[in-house]
Short mmCIF file of C-alpha atoms in Angstrom, two decimals:
data_model
loop_
_atom_site.label_atom_id
_atom_site.label_comp_id
_atom_site.label_asym_id
_atom_site.label_seq_id
_atom_site.Cartn_x
_atom_site.Cartn_y
_atom_site.Cartn_z
CA MET A 1 -26.39 -58.42 -86.57
CA ARG A 2 -26.30 -62.02 -85.51
CA LEU A 3 -23.27 -63.20 -83.56
CA VAL A 4 -22.64 -66.77 -82.49
CA PHE A 5 -20.02 -67.41 -79.86
CA GLU A 6 -18.53 -70.61 -78.61
CA THR A 7 -18.83 -70.10 -74.85
CA LYS A 8 -18.96 -71.66 -71.47
CA GLN A 9 -22.33 -71.37 -69.73
CA THR A 10 -21.16 -68.97 -67.04
CA LYS A 11 -23.83 -66.36 -67.65
CA THR A 12 -27.55 -66.45 -68.24
CA ALA A 13 -29.14 -64.89 -71.29
CA ASP A 14 -30.62 -62.20 -69.07
CA GLU A 15 -27.18 -61.29 -67.71
CA VAL A 16 -25.65 -61.07 -71.18
CA ARG A 17 -28.54 -59.02 -72.51
CA GLU A 18 -28.46 -56.64 -69.54
CA TRP A 19 -24.74 -56.02 -70.07
CA ILE A 20 -25.19 -55.31 -73.77
CA ILE A 21 -28.06 -52.88 -73.20
CA SER A 22 -26.19 -51.10 -70.43
CA ASN A 23 -22.81 -50.91 -72.11
CA LEU A 24 -23.54 -50.81 -75.82
CA GLY A 25 -26.89 -49.06 -75.67
CA VAL A 26 -28.63 -51.34 -78.12
CA ASN A 27 -31.50 -53.75 -77.70
CA CYS A 28 -30.83 -57.37 -78.43
CA SER A 29 -32.00 -60.91 -77.93
CA VAL A 30 -29.77 -63.55 -76.45
CA GLU A 31 -29.72 -67.32 -76.29
CA VAL A 32 -27.27 -69.05 -73.99
CA HIS A 33 -26.82 -72.75 -74.60
CA PRO A 34 -24.42 -75.16 -72.92
CA SER A 35 -21.60 -74.53 -75.37
CA ASN A 36 -22.59 -71.49 -77.40
CA THR A 37 -24.26 -68.13 -77.15
CA ILE A 38 -26.26 -66.43 -79.87
CA ILE A 39 -26.69 -62.68 -79.83
CA ASN A 40 -28.93 -60.71 -82.17
CA LEU A 41 -28.07 -57.02 -81.99
CA GLN A 42 -30.96 -54.78 -82.98
CA GLY A 43 -29.26 -51.64 -84.19
CA ASP A 44 -25.97 -50.27 -85.41
CA VAL A 45 -22.97 -50.93 -83.21
CA GLU A 46 -19.65 -49.15 -83.49
CA GLU A 47 -16.52 -51.13 -84.11
CA LEU A 48 -15.11 -50.15 -80.74
CA ASP A 49 -18.26 -51.31 -79.01
CA LEU A 50 -18.04 -54.64 -80.77
CA ASP A 51 -14.49 -54.98 -79.51
CA LYS A 52 -15.80 -54.27 -76.00
CA LEU A 53 -18.40 -57.00 -76.45
CA TYR A 54 -15.84 -59.49 -77.71
CA ASP A 55 -13.51 -58.71 -74.83
CA TRP A 56 -16.31 -59.07 -72.30
CA MET A 57 -17.48 -62.35 -73.80
CA LYS A 58 -13.94 -63.65 -73.72
CA GLU A 59 -13.39 -62.63 -70.11
CA GLU A 60 -16.78 -63.60 -68.69
CA MET A 61 -17.73 -66.65 -70.77
CA ASP A 62 -14.44 -67.71 -72.34
CA GLY A 63 -16.17 -66.68 -75.53
CA ARG A 64 -14.89 -66.94 -79.09
CA LEU A 65 -16.85 -65.66 -82.06
CA ILE A 66 -17.41 -68.47 -84.50
CA THR A 67 -20.23 -67.47 -86.81
CA PRO A 68 -21.04 -63.89 -87.58
CA VAL A 69 -24.14 -64.07 -89.73
CA GLY A 70 -25.79 -61.22 -91.59
CA GLY A 71 -25.35 -57.50 -91.63
CA GLY A 72 -21.58 -57.36 -91.53
CA LYS A 73 -18.88 -57.23 -94.11
CA GLU A 74 -15.99 -59.61 -94.36
CA THR A 75 -13.34 -57.97 -92.26
CA LYS A 76 -11.22 -58.39 -89.21
CA THR A 77 -13.10 -57.15 -86.15
CA LYS A 78 -10.22 -57.05 -83.71
CA ALA A 79 -8.03 -54.82 -85.80
CA SER A 80 -6.01 -53.64 -82.84
CA GLU A 81 -4.88 -57.18 -82.16
CA GLY A 82 -4.46 -58.36 -85.73
CA GLY A 83 -7.89 -59.89 -85.83
CA TRP A 84 -8.93 -63.20 -84.41
CA LEU A 85 -12.62 -62.88 -85.20
CA ARG A 86 -14.39 -62.52 -88.48
CA ARG A 87 -17.82 -61.23 -89.21
CA MET B 1 -29.78 79.09 15.58
CA ILE B 2 -32.71 76.93 15.87
CA PHE B 3 -33.09 74.10 18.37
CA ASP B 4 -35.59 71.40 18.03
CA SER B 5 -36.97 70.35 21.26
CA ILE B 6 -38.09 66.78 21.85
CA ASP B 7 -40.79 66.05 24.13
CA ALA B 8 -39.61 63.82 26.93
CA LYS B 9 -42.69 61.72 26.61
CA TYR B 10 -42.14 61.19 22.96
CA PHE B 11 -38.53 60.27 23.62
CA LYS B 12 -39.59 57.73 26.17
CA GLN B 13 -42.06 56.20 23.76
CA GLN B 14 -39.31 55.67 21.26
CA LEU B 15 -37.03 54.13 23.84
CA ASP B 16 -39.80 51.77 24.91
CA LYS B 17 -39.86 50.32 21.43
CA LEU B 18 -36.39 48.85 21.99
CA SER B 19 -38.07 46.44 24.33
CA ASN B 20 -39.40 44.71 21.20
CA LEU B 21 -35.86 43.55 20.28
CA ASN B 22 -35.97 40.20 22.01
CA ILE B 23 -32.69 38.82 20.53
CA THR B 24 -29.28 40.27 20.07
CA LEU B 25 -28.02 41.30 16.69
CA SER B 26 -25.32 38.64 16.80
CA GLN B 27 -27.99 36.01 17.49
CA LEU B 28 -29.98 37.34 14.56
CA ARG B 29 -26.91 37.07 12.35
CA ASP B 30 -26.27 33.47 13.36
CA ASP B 31 -29.89 32.50 12.81
CA LEU B 32 -29.81 34.01 9.35
CA ARG B 33 -26.68 32.00 8.52
CA GLY B 34 -28.37 28.79 9.59
CA THR B 35 -26.77 25.53 10.64
CA GLY B 36 -24.41 25.63 7.64
CA ASN B 37 -23.13 29.00 8.70
CA LYS B 38 -23.69 30.27 5.17
CA THR B 39 -23.08 33.90 4.57
CA LEU B 40 -24.83 35.89 1.90
CA THR B 41 -21.64 35.59 -0.09
CA ASP B 42 -21.87 31.80 0.12
CA LEU B 43 -25.46 31.85 -1.05
CA ASP B 44 -24.56 34.11 -3.91
CA THR B 45 -21.79 31.74 -4.97
CA ASP B 46 -24.12 28.72 -4.86
CA LEU B 47 -26.80 30.50 -6.83
CA SER B 48 -24.22 31.55 -9.38
CA ASN B 49 -23.12 27.91 -9.75
CA ILE B 50 -26.67 26.74 -10.19
CA TYR B 51 -27.40 29.45 -12.66
CA GLY B 52 -24.27 28.53 -14.59
CA GLN B 53 -25.65 25.02 -15.11
CA LEU B 54 -28.95 26.22 -16.50
CA ASP B 55 -27.84 26.44 -20.12
CA VAL B 56 -31.33 26.77 -21.51
CA ALA B 57 -34.55 28.27 -20.41
CA LEU B 58 -36.75 26.02 -18.30
CA SER B 59 -39.60 26.82 -20.62
CA THR B 60 -37.89 24.75 -23.31
CA ARG B 61 -37.86 21.62 -21.13
CA ALA B 62 -40.52 18.91 -21.22
CA SER B 63 -43.64 19.89 -19.44
CA GLU B 64 -45.16 17.89 -16.66
CA SER B 65 -47.90 16.69 -18.97
CA THR B 66 -45.33 15.50 -21.50
CA LEU B 67 -43.40 13.61 -18.87
CA SER B 68 -46.64 12.14 -17.62
CA GLY B 69 -47.42 10.91 -21.09
CA ILE B 70 -44.02 9.25 -21.37
CA LYS B 71 -44.50 7.63 -18.01
CA THR B 72 -47.81 6.28 -19.12
CA GLN B 73 -46.04 4.49 -21.97
CA THR B 74 -43.05 3.30 -19.97
CA ASP B 75 -45.38 1.90 -17.32
CA LYS B 76 -46.50 -0.55 -19.99
CA LEU B 77 -43.06 -2.19 -20.07
CA THR B 78 -42.73 -5.37 -18.08
CA PHE B 79 -39.60 -7.15 -16.95
CA ASP B 80 -38.92 -10.65 -15.77
CA GLY B 81 -37.08 -11.65 -12.64
CA SER B 82 -33.75 -11.10 -14.39
CA ASN B 83 -34.81 -7.64 -15.51
CA TYR B 84 -35.06 -8.81 -19.12
CA LEU B 85 -37.63 -6.87 -21.03
CA MET B 86 -40.64 -8.97 -21.93
CA VAL B 87 -42.34 -7.99 -25.17
CA ASN B 88 -44.84 -9.25 -27.66
CA VAL B 89 -44.08 -8.27 -31.23
CA ALA B 90 -47.22 -7.51 -33.17
CA ALA B 91 -47.75 -8.90 -36.64
CA GLY B 92 -46.36 -6.75 -39.39
CA SER B 93 -43.01 -5.58 -40.53
CA LEU B 94 -40.31 -5.08 -37.94
CA THR B 95 -37.26 -3.22 -39.15
CA ALA B 96 -34.08 -2.78 -37.21
CA THR B 97 -30.89 -1.22 -38.46
CA VAL B 98 -28.05 -3.01 -36.75
CA ASP B 99 -24.55 -3.98 -37.74
CA LYS B 100 -24.75 -7.34 -36.10
CA THR B 101 -27.05 -8.69 -33.52
CA LYS B 102 -28.29 -11.84 -31.90
CA ILE B 103 -31.78 -12.78 -31.03
CA TRP B 104 -31.48 -15.36 -28.33
CA ASP B 105 -33.04 -16.85 -25.27
CA GLY B 106 -29.83 -17.36 -23.36
CA THR B 107 -28.91 -20.60 -25.12
CA ASP B 108 -30.17 -20.70 -28.69
CA TYR B 109 -29.79 -17.70 -30.88
CA LEU B 110 -30.33 -16.32 -34.32
CA GLU B 111 -27.44 -14.16 -35.50
CA ILE B 112 -27.71 -11.61 -38.25
CA ASN B 113 -24.43 -10.85 -39.96
CA THR B 114 -23.45 -7.56 -41.54
CA ASP B 115 -23.85 -9.06 -45.00
CA GLY B 116 -27.43 -10.02 -44.23
CA SER B 117 -26.75 -13.72 -43.83
CA ILE B 118 -28.00 -15.54 -40.78
CA ASN B 119 -26.24 -17.92 -38.46
CA VAL B 120 -28.30 -20.25 -36.36
CA GLY B 121 -26.39 -20.98 -33.19
CA ASN B 122 -28.20 -24.06 -32.03
CA PHE B 123 -30.78 -25.91 -34.02
CA PRO B 124 -33.75 -27.24 -32.09
CA SER B 125 -33.24 -30.72 -30.75
CA TRP B 126 -36.05 -32.04 -32.89
CA PHE B 127 -34.03 -31.07 -35.96
CA SER B 128 -30.80 -32.75 -35.01
CA SER B 129 -28.97 -33.97 -32.00
CA SER B 130 -25.87 -32.11 -33.12
CA THR B 131 -25.17 -28.54 -34.06
CA LYS B 132 -25.82 -27.85 -37.70
CA THR B 133 -24.51 -25.03 -39.77
CA THR B 134 -25.76 -23.45 -42.91
CA ASP B 135 -23.01 -25.35 -44.71
CA ASP B 136 -24.54 -28.59 -43.48
CA LEU B 137 -27.88 -27.57 -44.91
CA TYR B 138 -26.25 -26.52 -48.15
CA ASN B 139 -24.48 -29.86 -48.46
CA LYS B 140 -27.72 -31.72 -47.85
CA LEU B 141 -29.55 -29.65 -50.43
CA ASP B 142 -26.67 -30.11 -52.85
CA ALA B 143 -26.86 -33.87 -52.39
CA LEU B 144 -30.60 -33.73 -52.95
CA ASP B 145 -30.02 -31.74 -56.11
CA ASP B 146 -27.60 -34.38 -57.32
CA ALA B 147 -30.12 -37.09 -56.58
CA LEU B 148 -32.86 -35.27 -58.43
CA SER B 149 -30.57 -34.71 -61.38
CA SER B 150 -30.57 -38.46 -61.91
CA VAL B 151 -34.32 -38.57 -62.32
CA GLY B 152 -35.06 -40.68 -65.30
CA THR B 153 -32.09 -42.96 -64.90
CA ASP B 154 -32.60 -46.53 -64.04
CA SER B 155 -30.68 -46.23 -60.80
CA PHE B 156 -33.02 -43.56 -59.49
CA ARG B 157 -36.04 -45.58 -60.56
CA ALA B 158 -34.64 -48.51 -58.63
CA VAL B 159 -34.18 -46.35 -55.56
CA LEU B 160 -37.77 -45.17 -55.75
CA VAL B 161 -39.12 -48.66 -56.18
CA ASP B 162 -36.97 -50.05 -53.39
CA ALA B 163 -38.12 -47.24 -51.10
CA ILE B 164 -41.72 -48.41 -51.24
CA PRO B 165 -42.37 -50.33 -48.05
CA ALA B 166 -43.87 -53.77 -47.95
CA GLY B 167 -47.62 -54.04 -47.86
CA ASP B 168 -50.29 -52.08 -49.66
CA ASN B 169 -49.06 -48.85 -51.22
CA TRP B 170 -51.42 -46.56 -53.03
CA ILE B 171 -49.82 -44.61 -55.80
CA GLY B 172 -51.71 -41.40 -56.29
CA ARG B 173 -51.76 -39.13 -59.29
CA VAL B 174 -49.47 -41.13 -61.53
CA LYS B 175 -49.89 -41.33 -65.24
CA LEU B 176 -48.75 -44.38 -67.09
CA GLY B 177 -48.02 -43.93 -70.71
CA ASP B 178 -45.51 -42.92 -73.32
CA GLY B 179 -45.70 -39.19 -72.63
CA THR B 180 -48.64 -38.67 -74.95
CA ASN B 181 -50.92 -41.64 -74.74
CA LEU B 182 -52.20 -42.83 -71.40
CA ALA B 183 -52.57 -46.46 -70.53
CA SER B 184 -56.15 -47.33 -69.87
CA ILE B 185 -57.98 -48.92 -66.99
CA PHE B 186 -60.62 -51.42 -68.02
CA ALA B 187 -63.34 -53.11 -66.10
CA VAL B 188 -62.55 -56.78 -66.02
CA THR B 189 -63.93 -59.97 -64.59
CA ILE B 190 -61.34 -62.38 -63.32
CA GLY B 191 -62.27 -65.62 -61.61
CA GLY B 192 -65.85 -64.49 -61.32
CA SER B 193 -64.91 -61.26 -59.56
CA SER B 194 -65.32 -57.84 -61.11
CA GLY B 195 -62.61 -55.25 -60.82
CA TYR B 196 -60.38 -52.95 -62.79
CA GLY B 197 -57.23 -53.87 -64.64
CA LEU B 198 -54.52 -51.96 -66.40
CA ALA B 199 -54.67 -52.67 -70.08
CA THR B 200 -51.38 -54.02 -71.40
CA ALA B 201 -50.22 -55.21 -74.74
CA PRO B 202 -48.04 -58.29 -75.11
CA ASP B 203 -44.57 -57.92 -76.51
CA LEU B 204 -45.93 -59.49 -79.64
CA VAL B 205 -46.47 -55.96 -80.86
CA LYS B 206 -42.73 -55.79 -81.37
CA MET B 207 -43.18 -58.25 -84.20
CA LEU B 208 -44.89 -55.48 -86.13
CA SER B 209 -41.85 -53.24 -85.86
CA GLY B 210 -39.32 -55.91 -86.72
CA GLY B 211 -38.01 -56.14 -83.17
CA THR B 212 -38.71 -59.80 -82.62
CA ASN B 213 -36.11 -62.49 -83.13
CA TYR B 214 -37.13 -65.82 -84.52
CA VAL B 215 -35.38 -68.67 -82.75
CA TYR B 216 -34.54 -71.92 -84.40
CA ASP B 217 -32.27 -74.17 -82.39
CA GLU B 218 -31.28 -77.75 -83.04
CA ILE B 219 -30.08 -79.02 -79.70
CA ALA B 220 -28.23 -82.30 -79.43
CA THR B 221 -29.40 -83.65 -76.09
CA SER B 222 -27.74 -86.33 -74.01
CA THR B 223 -28.51 -88.30 -70.90
CA THR B 224 -26.87 -85.53 -68.90
CA GLU B 225 -29.37 -82.77 -68.24
CA SER B 226 -28.48 -79.40 -69.72
CA TYR B 227 -30.33 -76.15 -70.24
CA SER B 228 -30.60 -73.07 -72.40
CA THR B 229 -31.67 -69.57 -71.40
CA TYR B 230 -33.41 -66.98 -73.56
CA SER B 231 -33.61 -63.25 -73.08
CA PRO B 232 -36.16 -61.92 -73.76
CA ALA B 233 -38.02 -65.12 -72.98
CA LEU B 234 -39.56 -66.99 -75.87
CA LYS B 235 -43.13 -65.76 -76.08
CA PHE B 236 -44.22 -69.16 -77.27
CA ALA B 237 -42.34 -72.12 -78.66
CA VAL B 238 -42.69 -75.38 -80.46
CA LEU B 239 -40.45 -78.14 -79.12
CA SER B 240 -39.92 -81.04 -81.52
CA ASN B 241 -38.21 -84.33 -80.77
CA ARG B 242 -36.69 -85.34 -84.07
CA ASP B 243 -35.56 -88.72 -82.81
CA SER B 244 -37.56 -91.75 -83.84
CA THR B 245 -36.68 -93.83 -80.80
CA ASN B 246 -35.69 -91.88 -77.70
CA ASP B 247 -37.77 -89.48 -75.66
CA VAL B 248 -36.65 -86.05 -74.48
CA LEU B 249 -37.62 -84.78 -71.04
CA VAL B 250 -37.89 -81.04 -70.54
CA ARG B 251 -38.46 -78.58 -67.71
CA PHE B 252 -39.72 -75.03 -68.10
CA ASN B 253 -38.49 -71.89 -66.33
CA ASP B 254 -36.73 -73.64 -63.49
CA PRO B 255 -35.52 -70.99 -61.03
CA SER B 256 -32.24 -72.88 -60.63
CA PRO B 257 -31.64 -74.63 -63.94
CA GLY B 258 -28.21 -75.89 -62.88
CA SER B 259 -29.84 -78.02 -60.19
CA PRO B 260 -33.40 -78.16 -61.43
CA SER B 261 -36.49 -79.13 -59.49
CA ALA B 262 -39.33 -78.19 -61.86
CA THR B 263 -41.59 -80.94 -63.13
CA GLN B 264 -40.25 -82.86 -66.09
CA ILE B 265 -42.42 -83.19 -69.17
CA THR B 266 -41.78 -85.85 -71.73
CA ILE B 267 -41.66 -85.15 -75.41
CA PRO B 268 -41.97 -88.57 -76.91
CA ALA B 269 -39.90 -89.51 -79.91
CA GLY B 270 -41.22 -88.06 -83.13
CA THR B 271 -43.62 -85.66 -81.43
CA ALA B 272 -43.75 -81.97 -80.64
CA LYS B 273 -45.26 -79.78 -77.96
CA VAL B 274 -46.47 -76.23 -78.36
CA ILE B 275 -45.65 -74.03 -75.37
CA MET B 276 -48.01 -71.10 -75.16
CA PHE B 277 -46.39 -69.15 -72.37
CA PRO B 278 -43.08 -67.30 -71.92
CA LEU B 279 -40.12 -69.60 -71.82
CA GLY B 280 -36.95 -68.12 -70.36
CA THR B 281 -35.21 -71.27 -69.33
CA LEU B 282 -35.45 -74.71 -70.94
CA ASN B 283 -33.93 -77.80 -69.35
CA TYR B 284 -33.61 -80.94 -71.46
CA VAL B 285 -32.28 -84.45 -71.08
CA ALA B 286 -32.54 -87.57 -73.24
CA SER B 287 -34.06 -90.75 -71.90
CA ALA B 288 -31.38 -92.51 -73.91
CA GLY B 289 -29.13 -91.81 -76.86
CA THR B 290 -28.72 -88.30 -78.28
CA PRO B 291 -32.07 -87.21 -79.66
CA THR B 292 -32.19 -83.81 -81.35
CA LEU B 293 -34.55 -81.31 -79.79
CA VAL B 294 -35.64 -78.55 -82.14
CA VAL B 295 -36.79 -75.29 -80.64
CA ASN B 296 -38.86 -72.89 -82.71
CA GLY B 297 -40.08 -69.69 -81.14
CA PHE B 298 -40.13 -65.92 -80.98
CA GLN B 299 -38.21 -63.72 -78.59
#
C-alpha cells in the first residue's frame, strides 16, 4: 500500500520507518521530502493501525494523506471521525 | 560338795596378765569413737544411708577399663581460651536433628529454621556492605528472570550490545545465521592483505522476494537548498537534471542535512549521474531557476 502525505519535514525517513515497524509491525520504505512523505507498506495493515498511523503523521509531521495509491478500496479511512482521508 | 582348789601360783600368773592392760577401758572407748565421737550406732546409721543410695549393684556400673576408654576419647577434645570446643568436621554427611540452631562464630551465623529454610545473619563483606536477606536474593533473581524473559527483544539486544566495552572484544562461540543456515567465513584479500571476512549478501536479494521499492521522484528544486531522506537508503540511484539551462548541485548522505557540509557535486543541465552506493540523504539546490531533479532508484 502506497501512501502519500503532505507533511512538514519534521522527521527523517528513518524515524518514520522505525515508528511504523515498531507500532504497526510491518516493514515499509519511506521517503521524506521537503513537503511530502511517501510510505510504502509491505504487508496487510488493519484499519485501526492505519488510523494510528494517520494520527501520528498528523501530530508529528502535520501530515495529511493526499494520494493513496494501490491496494486499497475507495472508502473513508477515518470512519470514527467521519473521514477526512481517502484511500 | 566339791571344792576346786586353785593353785596360788596359777592365780598369780593370771593376775600378772592384767599388767598388759596399758590403757583404761574409758580411754579405749574414746579411741574407738575417734575424733568425731562416733558411736557404733552412728556408724550403723551412716552405713545405712550409704547403702540406701546404692540402688544398683556396683557390678552393673562402668568398669575401670570402660572409663579409661572414654577418657582416652575425651582427651582428644580441645578447647580455646574461651572454653569453646574446637573441632574439625571430616568430609562426609553430617546429620543433626535439631528444632532450630545457629552455626556462628560470634558475629556471623547460619540459622536453620524448623521448616528447613536457612537464614544467613550477616553476609560476608565481600558480598555486600549491607545485610542481605533471602528476600533480597530472591528479588535479584526475580529481576534477572524478568531480564532473561526479554531475550530476543530488541531492547535486550541493545542492552547486550551497549554492555560491550570499548576496545577489542572477542565474541566466542556465537553462530550467525537464520537458525538453520550458518553465515560463512571466507578468506579474503583486502588492500593487499589476506584475512577472513564474514560473507554477507546485499539487500538486493530482497528484490527477488518483492520487498524492494522502486523510487521515482520528480523534485522541483530551487535556489534554496533542500533535502530528501530515504529509509531504507537507496541502494543505487540515477539522478537526472531535466532542465536544459540550469545546473543542480547535490550532496550525498550529509550527517546534518539541515545545515549541510558535505561536498557539493554538480549535475549539469541535461545530464544524469549514476550513484552506485547507498543514498540515505540527498541534498539539492539549483544554481538558478527551478530545474527538475529526477531520482530513480531502489530502496
